[in-house]
Amino acid sequence: MSPLLFLFHSGSGQIANPVKKDSTVSSGFKLRTVVVDAGHGGHTGAAGAYSTEEGVTLALAFKLQKAIEKNLPDIKVVMTRTTTANVPWQTRSDIANNNKGDLFISLHCNSLADRIVVSHGRRIRVPDKSGRGVLVLVYGFHRDKEEAAALRENLFEEKDGQGSNSGFDPNDPTAMILLNAFKAKYRKNSIRFANLVNNEFVDTDGRHSDGVKEQGILVLCHSAMPAVLIETGFINNPIDEDYLNSEDGQNEIVASIVRALTEYKKEVE
């Protein structure tokens, strides 16, 4: 196991914090482009008593864009959605890849499905408002092949006449070594940033967290860069919904992400 990063996986997909940081000499890498993805749009996503996921995430995305530009002016921010219209998940990944993003941050709101209870012999649906707090996701290992395909498109850009990638030769040991090195690096940095964000939410803001977990999220594994999805709160929980829609709550969420991004930038550079 690499001395740079120690991970363990539980049955729930929970990922532990790294216990040792990189001690290598800087490679000269610069974090230049961050892609901010406002989840959903087009009347999709979760909803609370008076607000929607697509509205909350867009408001957070605009605030995050401004905060990054103010606090980290050397970073370019690319937005995948700036209106209420829905943007297909593959288009979001394409926007990130075409802009050569160095980090992909997808903003979402969580929600629990209704519970089914039996009352007087009848099965009825009851809203489950018990969920609270944050969750940070990275792509799961079972999407490994799709992540590799996205990397091939961006590491080996030469195309043939049919749009296929002719610059990548799977029989070339050098190409495979390079591909696997980038896969390992991007996964490690996805987990690194996810843990930094989660720690800010918990240690600074005092919010409940379900931790950092892996999940088979298409928009993450199709983005050829470190990528995380942040569930900023449970919109169907009245307390979380009020927090997600308040100026103080949104500013606190954004400030935590920016602090994590600032620390991440120091570490990877």
PDB file of C-alpha atoms in Angstrom:
ATOM      1  CA  MET A   1       0.000   0.000   0.000  1.00  0.00           C
ATOM      2  CA  SER A   2       1.265   3.461  -0.865  1.00  0.00           C
ATOM      3  CA  PRO A   3       2.753   5.367   2.106  1.00  0.00           C
ATOM      4  CA  LEU A   4       1.120   8.518   0.758  1.00  0.00           C
ATOM      5  CA  LEU A   5      -2.464   7.511   1.362  1.00  0.00           C
ATOM      6  CA  PHE A   6      -4.069   4.908   3.605  1.00  0.00           C
ATOM      7  CA  LEU A   7      -7.726   4.038   2.977  1.00  0.00           C
ATOM      8  CA  PHE A   8     -10.103   1.448   4.273  1.00  0.00           C
ATOM      9  CA  HIS A   9     -13.536   0.550   3.007  1.00  0.00           C
ATOM     10  CA  SER A  10     -16.458  -0.598   5.109  1.00  0.00           C
ATOM     11  CA  GLY A  11     -19.454  -2.431   3.778  1.00  0.00           C
ATOM     12  CA  SER A  12     -21.346   0.864   3.565  1.00  0.00           C
ATOM     13  CA  GLY A  13     -18.842   2.339   1.160  1.00  0.00           C
ATOM     14  CA  GLN A  14     -17.477   4.707   3.811  1.00  0.00           C
ATOM     15  CA  ILE A  15     -14.005   6.011   3.076  1.00  0.00           C
ATOM     16  CA  ALA A  16     -11.629   6.923   5.852  1.00  0.00           C
ATOM     17  CA  ASN A  17      -9.625  10.111   6.102  1.00  0.00           C
ATOM     18  CA  PRO A  18      -6.069   9.935   4.763  1.00  0.00           C
ATOM     19  CA  VAL A  19      -3.732   9.615   7.715  1.00  0.00           C
ATOM     20  CA  LYS A  20      -0.626  10.882   6.006  1.00  0.00           C
ATOM     21  CA  LYS A  21      -0.176  13.681   3.494  1.00  0.00           C
ATOM     22  CA  ASP A  22       2.101  13.766   0.502  1.00  0.00           C
ATOM     23  CA  SER A  23       5.695  14.489   1.374  1.00  0.00           C
ATOM     24  CA  THR A  24       6.871  14.606  -2.229  1.00  0.00           C
ATOM     25  CA  VAL A  25       8.460  17.609  -3.875  1.00  0.00           C
ATOM     26  CA  SER A  26       6.068  19.844  -5.794  1.00  0.00           C
ATOM     27  CA  SER A  27       5.660  18.800  -9.432  1.00  0.00           C
ATOM     28  CA  GLY A  28       4.829  22.304 -10.605  1.00  0.00           C
ATOM     29  CA  PHE A  29       1.133  21.488 -11.023  1.00  0.00           C
ATOM     30  CA  LYS A  30      -1.214  24.473 -10.711  1.00  0.00           C
ATOM     31  CA  LEU A  31      -4.909  24.300  -9.897  1.00  0.00           C
ATOM     32  CA  ARG A  32      -6.162  26.558 -12.671  1.00  0.00           C
ATOM     33  CA  THR A  33      -9.752  25.542 -13.481  1.00  0.00           C
ATOM     34  CA  VAL A  34     -12.553  24.469 -11.156  1.00  0.00           C
ATOM     35  CA  VAL A  35     -15.860  23.288 -12.601  1.00  0.00           C
ATOM     36  CA  VAL A  36     -18.915  24.138 -10.475  1.00  0.00           C
ATOM     37  CA  ASP A  37     -21.935  21.986 -11.275  1.00  0.00           C
ATOM     38  CA  ALA A  38     -25.386  23.038 -10.034  1.00  0.00           C
ATOM     39  CA  GLY A  39     -27.275  19.762  -9.846  1.00  0.00           C
ATOM     40  CA  HIS A  40     -30.542  19.114 -11.706  1.00  0.00           C
ATOM     41  CA  GLY A  41     -32.625  21.820 -13.432  1.00  0.00           C
ATOM     42  CA  GLY A  42     -35.678  21.629 -15.667  1.00  0.00           C
ATOM     43  CA  HIS A  43     -38.003  20.811 -12.773  1.00  0.00           C
ATOM     44  CA  THR A  44     -36.049  17.705 -11.764  1.00  0.00           C
ATOM     45  CA  GLY A  45     -34.524  16.767  -8.450  1.00  0.00           C
ATOM     46  CA  ALA A  46     -35.788  16.775  -4.892  1.00  0.00           C
ATOM     47  CA  ALA A  47     -38.181  19.269  -3.326  1.00  0.00           C
ATOM     48  CA  GLY A  48     -39.017  20.502   0.128  1.00  0.00           C
ATOM     49  CA  ALA A  49     -42.070  22.247   1.507  1.00  0.00           C
ATOM     50  CA  TYR A  50     -41.367  25.480  -0.356  1.00  0.00           C
ATOM     51  CA  SER A  51     -38.138  25.101  -2.348  1.00  0.00           C
ATOM     52  CA  THR A  52     -36.532  22.857  -4.962  1.00  0.00           C
ATOM     53  CA  GLU A  53     -33.138  21.255  -5.329  1.00  0.00           C
ATOM     54  CA  GLU A  54     -32.593  22.880  -8.718  1.00  0.00           C
ATOM     55  CA  GLY A  55     -33.160  26.359  -7.216  1.00  0.00           C
ATOM     56  CA  VAL A  56     -31.015  25.850  -4.137  1.00  0.00           C
ATOM     57  CA  THR A  57     -28.094  24.336  -6.039  1.00  0.00           C
ATOM     58  CA  LEU A  58     -28.100  27.135  -8.621  1.00  0.00           C
ATOM     59  CA  ALA A  59     -28.053  29.773  -5.867  1.00  0.00           C
ATOM     60  CA  LEU A  60     -25.173  27.954  -4.157  1.00  0.00           C
ATOM     61  CA  ALA A  61     -23.295  27.583  -7.443  1.00  0.00           C
ATOM     62  CA  PHE A  62     -23.436  31.316  -8.180  1.00  0.00           C
ATOM     63  CA  LYS A  63     -22.279  32.136  -4.648  1.00  0.00           C
ATOM     64  CA  LEU A  64     -19.465  29.603  -4.906  1.00  0.00           C
ATOM     65  CA  GLN A  65     -18.373  31.037  -8.252  1.00  0.00           C
ATOM     66  CA  LYS A  66     -18.147  34.546  -6.788  1.00  0.00           C
ATOM     67  CA  ALA A  67     -16.389  33.367  -3.632  1.00  0.00           C
ATOM     68  CA  ILE A  68     -13.732  31.448  -5.570  1.00  0.00           C
ATOM     69  CA  GLU A  69     -13.124  34.382  -7.917  1.00  0.00           C
ATOM     70  CA  LYS A  70     -12.768  36.695  -4.914  1.00  0.00           C
ATOM     71  CA  ASN A  71     -10.633  34.509  -2.650  1.00  0.00           C
ATOM     72  CA  LEU A  72      -8.698  32.529  -5.261  1.00  0.00           C
ATOM     73  CA  PRO A  73      -8.478  34.913  -8.232  1.00  0.00           C
ATOM     74  CA  ASP A  74      -5.931  32.775 -10.082  1.00  0.00           C
ATOM     75  CA  ILE A  75      -8.537  30.028 -10.478  1.00  0.00           C
ATOM     76  CA  LYS A  76     -10.927  30.071 -13.435  1.00  0.00           C
ATOM     77  CA  VAL A  77     -14.473  28.944 -12.605  1.00  0.00           C
ATOM     78  CA  VAL A  78     -16.528  27.112 -15.229  1.00  0.00           C
ATOM     79  CA  MET A  79     -20.261  26.693 -14.606  1.00  0.00           C
ATOM     80  CA  THR A  80     -22.181  23.752 -16.087  1.00  0.00           C
ATOM     81  CA  ARG A  81     -25.589  25.366 -15.488  1.00  0.00           C
ATOM     82  CA  THR A  82     -26.507  29.057 -15.200  1.00  0.00           C
ATOM     83  CA  THR A  83     -30.272  28.899 -15.850  1.00  0.00           C
ATOM     84  CA  THR A  84     -33.200  26.819 -14.600  1.00  0.00           C
ATOM     85  CA  ALA A  85     -32.977  24.581 -17.679  1.00  0.00           C
ATOM     86  CA  ASN A  86     -31.792  21.020 -17.203  1.00  0.00           C
ATOM     87  CA  VAL A  87     -28.356  20.045 -18.521  1.00  0.00           C
ATOM     88  CA  PRO A  88     -27.853  16.332 -19.329  1.00  0.00           C
ATOM     89  CA  TRP A  89     -25.259  14.663 -17.128  1.00  0.00           C
ATOM     90  CA  GLN A  90     -23.009  13.763 -20.083  1.00  0.00           C
ATOM     91  CA  THR A  91     -23.085  17.401 -21.241  1.00  0.00           C
ATOM     92  CA  ARG A  92     -21.930  18.445 -17.766  1.00  0.00           C
ATOM     93  CA  SER A  93     -18.983  16.060 -18.017  1.00  0.00           C
ATOM     94  CA  ASP A  94     -18.239  17.264 -21.543  1.00  0.00           C
ATOM     95  CA  ILE A  95     -18.203  20.887 -20.350  1.00  0.00           C
ATOM     96  CA  ALA A  96     -15.762  19.940 -17.594  1.00  0.00           C
ATOM     97  CA  ASN A  97     -13.503  17.930 -19.906  1.00  0.00           C
ATOM     98  CA  ASN A  98     -13.554  20.429 -22.779  1.00  0.00           C
ATOM     99  CA  ASN A  99     -12.509  23.197 -20.384  1.00  0.00           C
ATOM    100  CA  LYS A 100      -9.647  21.046 -19.038  1.00  0.00           C
ATOM    101  CA  GLY A 101     -10.958  21.238 -15.499  1.00  0.00           C
ATOM    102  CA  ASP A 102      -8.640  20.386 -12.632  1.00  0.00           C
ATOM    103  CA  LEU A 103     -11.456  19.765 -10.138  1.00  0.00           C
ATOM    104  CA  PHE A 104     -15.188  19.060 -10.535  1.00  0.00           C
ATOM    105  CA  ILE A 105     -17.581  20.096  -7.719  1.00  0.00           C
ATOM    106  CA  SER A 106     -21.206  19.008  -8.115  1.00  0.00           C
ATOM    107  CA  LEU A 107     -23.742  20.554  -5.719  1.00  0.00           C
ATOM    108  CA  HIS A 108     -26.908  18.713  -4.733  1.00  0.00           C
ATOM    109  CA  CYS A 109     -29.586  18.467  -2.038  1.00  0.00           C
ATOM    110  CA  ASN A 110     -30.445  15.190  -0.403  1.00  0.00           C
ATOM    111  CA  SER A 111     -33.900  13.774   0.316  1.00  0.00           C
ATOM    112  CA  LEU A 112     -35.402  10.609   1.768  1.00  0.00           C
ATOM    113  CA  ALA A 113     -38.137   8.596   0.073  1.00  0.00           C
ATOM    114  CA  ASP A 114     -41.507   8.282   1.770  1.00  0.00           C
ATOM    115  CA  ARG A 115     -41.908   5.485   4.298  1.00  0.00           C
ATOM    116  CA  ILE A 116     -44.657   2.902   3.820  1.00  0.00           C
ATOM    117  CA  VAL A 117     -46.647   2.267   7.005  1.00  0.00           C
ATOM    118  CA  VAL A 118     -49.709   0.146   7.701  1.00  0.00           C
ATOM    119  CA  SER A 119     -52.624   1.915   9.354  1.00  0.00           C
ATOM    120  CA  HIS A 120     -55.976   0.217   9.962  1.00  0.00           C
ATOM    121  CA  GLY A 121     -55.008  -2.478   7.477  1.00  0.00           C
ATOM    122  CA  ARG A 122     -54.071   0.010   4.746  1.00  0.00           C
ATOM    123  CA  ARG A 123     -50.596   0.794   3.406  1.00  0.00           C
ATOM    124  CA  ILE A 124     -50.016   4.522   3.265  1.00  0.00           C
ATOM    125  CA  ARG A 125     -47.071   6.738   2.404  1.00  0.00           C
ATOM    126  CA  VAL A 126     -45.619   8.934   5.124  1.00  0.00           C
ATOM    127  CA  PRO A 127     -42.948  11.580   4.404  1.00  0.00           C
ATOM    128  CA  ASP A 128     -39.615  10.628   5.985  1.00  0.00           C
ATOM    129  CA  LYS A 129     -38.091  13.864   7.270  1.00  0.00           C
ATOM    130  CA  SER A 130     -35.492  12.209   9.496  1.00  0.00           C
ATOM    131  CA  GLY A 131     -32.491  12.793   7.211  1.00  0.00           C
ATOM    132  CA  ARG A 132     -30.196  15.672   8.118  1.00  0.00           C
ATOM    133  CA  GLY A 133     -26.805  17.086   7.367  1.00  0.00           C
ATOM    134  CA  VAL A 134     -24.269  16.585   4.616  1.00  0.00           C
ATOM    135  CA  LEU A 135     -22.804  13.761   2.564  1.00  0.00           C
ATOM    136  CA  VAL A 136     -19.803  13.907   0.206  1.00  0.00           C
ATOM    137  CA  LEU A 137     -19.499  11.385  -2.623  1.00  0.00           C
ATOM    138  CA  VAL A 138     -16.716  10.167  -4.901  1.00  0.00           C
ATOM    139  CA  TYR A 139     -17.191   7.744  -7.784  1.00  0.00           C
ATOM    140  CA  GLY A 140     -17.281   4.021  -6.999  1.00  0.00           C
ATOM    141  CA  PHE A 141     -14.752   1.446  -8.182  1.00  0.00           C
ATOM    142  CA  HIS A 142     -17.431  -0.367 -10.194  1.00  0.00           C
ATOM    143  CA  ARG A 143     -17.391   2.629 -12.582  1.00  0.00           C
ATOM    144  CA  ASP A 144     -13.656   2.206 -13.126  1.00  0.00           C
ATOM    145  CA  LYS A 145     -13.930   1.392 -16.838  1.00  0.00           C
ATOM    146  CA  GLU A 146     -15.980   4.517 -17.530  1.00  0.00           C
ATOM    147  CA  GLU A 147     -13.446   6.660 -15.698  1.00  0.00           C
ATOM    148  CA  ALA A 148     -10.692   5.087 -17.804  1.00  0.00           C
ATOM    149  CA  ALA A 149     -12.625   5.862 -21.007  1.00  0.00           C
ATOM    150  CA  ALA A 150     -12.998   9.516 -20.002  1.00  0.00           C
ATOM    151  CA  LEU A 151      -9.288   9.718 -19.256  1.00  0.00           C
ATOM    152  CA  ARG A 152      -8.379   8.188 -22.619  1.00  0.00           C
ATOM    153  CA  GLU A 153     -10.429  10.880 -24.355  1.00  0.00           C
ATOM    154  CA  ASN A 154      -8.552  13.628 -22.535  1.00  0.00           C
ATOM    155  CA  LEU A 155      -5.049  12.216 -22.221  1.00  0.00           C
ATOM    156  CA  PHE A 156      -4.878  10.960 -25.822  1.00  0.00           C
ATOM    157  CA  GLU A 157      -6.797  13.505 -27.847  1.00  0.00           C
ATOM    158  CA  GLU A 158      -5.973  12.421 -31.377  1.00  0.00           C
ATOM    159  CA  LYS A 159      -9.132  11.220 -33.157  1.00  0.00           C
ATOM    160  CA  ASP A 160      -9.684   9.181 -36.284  1.00  0.00           C
ATOM    161  CA  GLY A 161     -12.269   9.994 -38.965  1.00  0.00           C
ATOM    162  CA  GLN A 162     -15.074   8.234 -37.113  1.00  0.00           C
ATOM    163  CA  GLY A 163     -14.506  10.167 -33.897  1.00  0.00           C
ATOM    164  CA  SER A 164     -12.792   7.233 -32.206  1.00  0.00           C
ATOM    165  CA  ASN A 165      -9.670   7.741 -30.190  1.00  0.00           C
ATOM    166  CA  SER A 166      -6.704   6.643 -32.272  1.00  0.00           C
ATOM    167  CA  GLY A 167      -4.051   8.120 -30.001  1.00  0.00           C
ATOM    168  CA  PHE A 168      -4.451   5.453 -27.305  1.00  0.00           C
ATOM    169  CA  ASP A 169      -3.015   1.982 -27.780  1.00  0.00           C
ATOM    170  CA  PRO A 170      -4.075  -0.442 -25.014  1.00  0.00           C
ATOM    171  CA  ASN A 171      -1.175  -2.690 -26.029  1.00  0.00           C
ATOM    172  CA  ASP A 172       1.353   0.061 -25.374  1.00  0.00           C
ATOM    173  CA  PRO A 173       2.773  -0.459 -21.860  1.00  0.00           C
ATOM    174  CA  THR A 174       3.735   3.205 -21.569  1.00  0.00           C
ATOM    175  CA  ALA A 175       0.217   4.364 -22.404  1.00  0.00           C
ATOM    176  CA  MET A 176      -1.313   1.937 -19.899  1.00  0.00           C
ATOM    177  CA  ILE A 177       1.118   3.012 -17.174  1.00  0.00           C
ATOM    178  CA  LEU A 178       0.234   6.652 -17.814  1.00  0.00           C
ATOM    179  CA  LEU A 179      -3.501   5.918 -17.822  1.00  0.00           C
ATOM    180  CA  ASN A 180      -3.355   3.961 -14.565  1.00  0.00           C
ATOM    181  CA  ALA A 181      -1.199   6.627 -12.931  1.00  0.00           C
ATOM    182  CA  PHE A 182      -3.763   9.317 -13.719  1.00  0.00           C
ATOM    183  CA  LYS A 183      -6.621   7.109 -12.512  1.00  0.00           C
ATOM    184  CA  ALA A 184      -4.860   6.590  -9.185  1.00  0.00           C
ATOM    185  CA  LYS A 185      -3.939  10.249  -8.870  1.00  0.00           C
ATOM    186  CA  TYR A 186      -7.436  11.531  -9.633  1.00  0.00           C
ATOM    187  CA  ARG A 187      -9.062   9.071  -7.255  1.00  0.00           C
ATOM    188  CA  LYS A 188      -6.639   9.976  -4.476  1.00  0.00           C
ATOM    189  CA  ASN A 189      -7.237  13.687  -4.995  1.00  0.00           C
ATOM    190  CA  SER A 190     -11.017  13.208  -5.183  1.00  0.00           C
ATOM    191  CA  ILE A 191     -10.897  11.581  -1.759  1.00  0.00           C
ATOM    192  CA  ARG A 192      -8.453  14.204  -0.492  1.00  0.00           C
ATOM    193  CA  PHE A 193     -10.746  17.104  -1.431  1.00  0.00           C
ATOM    194  CA  ALA A 194     -13.874  15.248  -0.255  1.00  0.00           C
ATOM    195  CA  ASN A 195     -12.344  14.770   3.189  1.00  0.00           C
ATOM    196  CA  LEU A 196     -11.278  18.410   3.393  1.00  0.00           C
ATOM    197  CA  VAL A 197     -14.811  19.572   2.574  1.00  0.00           C
ATOM    198  CA  ASN A 198     -16.385  17.129   4.998  1.00  0.00           C
ATOM    199  CA  ASN A 199     -14.029  18.185   7.792  1.00  0.00           C
ATOM    200  CA  GLU A 200     -14.954  21.836   7.271  1.00  0.00           C
ATOM    201  CA  PHE A 201     -18.664  21.049   7.479  1.00  0.00           C
ATOM    202  CA  VAL A 202     -18.209  19.052  10.676  1.00  0.00           C
ATOM    203  CA  ASP A 203     -15.358  20.789  12.515  1.00  0.00           C
ATOM    204  CA  THR A 204     -16.042  24.403  11.546  1.00  0.00           C
ATOM    205  CA  ASP A 205     -19.804  24.508  10.965  1.00  0.00           C
ATOM    206  CA  GLY A 206     -20.781  21.828  13.460  1.00  0.00           C
ATOM    207  CA  ARG A 207     -23.052  20.049  10.998  1.00  0.00           C
ATOM    208  CA  HIS A 208     -24.002  16.399  11.081  1.00  0.00           C
ATOM    209  CA  SER A 209     -22.341  14.382   8.321  1.00  0.00           C
ATOM    210  CA  ASP A 210     -22.839  10.924   6.864  1.00  0.00           C
ATOM    211  CA  GLY A 211     -19.194  11.096   5.827  1.00  0.00           C
ATOM    212  CA  VAL A 212     -17.328  10.520   2.569  1.00  0.00           C
ATOM    213  CA  LYS A 213     -18.639   7.599   0.554  1.00  0.00           C
ATOM    214  CA  GLU A 214     -18.269   6.128  -2.905  1.00  0.00           C
ATOM    215  CA  GLN A 215     -21.192   5.779  -5.265  1.00  0.00           C
ATOM    216  CA  GLY A 216     -21.688   5.018  -8.939  1.00  0.00           C
ATOM    217  CA  ILE A 217     -22.383   8.570 -10.070  1.00  0.00           C
ATOM    218  CA  LEU A 218     -22.100   8.978 -13.830  1.00  0.00           C
ATOM    219  CA  VAL A 219     -21.249  12.674 -13.866  1.00  0.00           C
ATOM    220  CA  LEU A 220     -18.262  12.016 -11.588  1.00  0.00           C
ATOM    221  CA  CYS A 221     -16.776   9.012 -13.361  1.00  0.00           C
ATOM    222  CA  HIS A 222     -17.202  10.617 -16.803  1.00  0.00           C
ATOM    223  CA  SER A 223     -15.286  13.741 -15.727  1.00  0.00           C
ATOM    224  CA  ALA A 224     -11.593  13.189 -16.345  1.00  0.00           C
ATOM    225  CA  MET A 225     -10.355  14.988 -13.223  1.00  0.00           C
ATOM    226  CA  PRO A 226     -10.726  14.762  -9.457  1.00  0.00           C
ATOM    227  CA  ALA A 227     -14.464  15.048  -8.792  1.00  0.00           C
ATOM    228  CA  VAL A 228     -16.821  15.168  -5.820  1.00  0.00           C
ATOM    229  CA  LEU A 229     -20.556  15.463  -5.325  1.00  0.00           C
ATOM    230  CA  ILE A 230     -21.691  17.378  -2.242  1.00  0.00           C
ATOM    231  CA  GLU A 231     -25.125  16.683  -0.785  1.00  0.00           C
ATOM    232  CA  THR A 232     -25.479  20.008   1.035  1.00  0.00           C
ATOM    233  CA  GLY A 233     -28.468  19.038   3.181  1.00  0.00           C
ATOM    234  CA  PHE A 234     -31.812  17.231   3.255  1.00  0.00           C
ATOM    235  CA  ILE A 235     -34.261  19.522   1.523  1.00  0.00           C
ATOM    236  CA  ASN A 236     -37.264  17.513   2.785  1.00  0.00           C
ATOM    237  CA  ASN A 237     -36.177  18.067   6.393  1.00  0.00           C
ATOM    238  CA  PRO A 238     -37.763  21.372   7.558  1.00  0.00           C
ATOM    239  CA  ILE A 239     -34.697  22.445   9.557  1.00  0.00           C
ATOM    240  CA  ASP A 240     -32.269  21.650   6.748  1.00  0.00           C
ATOM    241  CA  GLU A 241     -34.568  23.280   4.173  1.00  0.00           C
ATOM    242  CA  ASP A 242     -34.605  26.538   6.139  1.00  0.00           C
ATOM    243  CA  TYR A 243     -30.817  26.384   6.421  1.00  0.00           C
ATOM    244  CA  LEU A 244     -30.336  25.672   2.710  1.00  0.00           C
ATOM    245  CA  ASN A 245     -32.526  28.632   1.740  1.00  0.00           C
ATOM    246  CA  SER A 246     -31.131  31.164   4.213  1.00  0.00           C
ATOM    247  CA  GLU A 247     -28.389  33.633   3.341  1.00  0.00           C
ATOM    248  CA  ASP A 248     -26.418  32.572   6.417  1.00  0.00           C
ATOM    249  CA  GLY A 249     -26.742  28.897   5.570  1.00  0.00           C
ATOM    250  CA  GLN A 250     -25.738  29.298   1.939  1.00  0.00           C
ATOM    251  CA  ASN A 251     -22.829  31.560   2.855  1.00  0.00           C
ATOM    252  CA  GLU A 252     -21.643  29.052   5.451  1.00  0.00           C
ATOM    253  CA  ILE A 253     -21.765  26.165   2.965  1.00  0.00           C
ATOM    254  CA  VAL A 254     -19.866  28.180   0.367  1.00  0.00           C
ATOM    255  CA  ALA A 255     -17.271  29.397   2.875  1.00  0.00           C
ATOM    256  CA  SER A 256     -16.574  25.819   3.967  1.00  0.00           C
ATOM    257  CA  ILE A 257     -16.069  24.680   0.364  1.00  0.00           C
ATOM    258  CA  VAL A 258     -13.742  27.623  -0.332  1.00  0.00           C
ATOM    259  CA  ARG A 259     -11.663  26.911   2.792  1.00  0.00           C
ATOM    260  CA  ALA A 260     -11.361  23.286   1.722  1.00  0.00           C
ATOM    261  CA  LEU A 261     -10.449  24.360  -1.807  1.00  0.00           C
ATOM    262  CA  THR A 262      -7.777  26.730  -0.477  1.00  0.00           C
ATOM    263  CA  GLU A 263      -6.196  23.927   1.567  1.00  0.00           C
ATOM    264  CA  TYR A 264      -6.505  21.462  -1.309  1.00  0.00           C
ATOM    265  CA  LYS A 265      -4.756  23.920  -3.621  1.00  0.00           C
ATOM    266  CA  LYS A 266      -1.865  24.216  -1.180  1.00  0.00           C
ATOM    267  CA  GLU A 267      -1.533  20.464  -0.883  1.00  0.00           C
ATOM    268  CA  VAL A 268      -1.669  19.562  -4.582  1.00  0.00           C
ATOM    269  CA  GLU A 269       0.588  22.397  -5.648  1.00  0.00           C
TER     270      GLU A 269
END
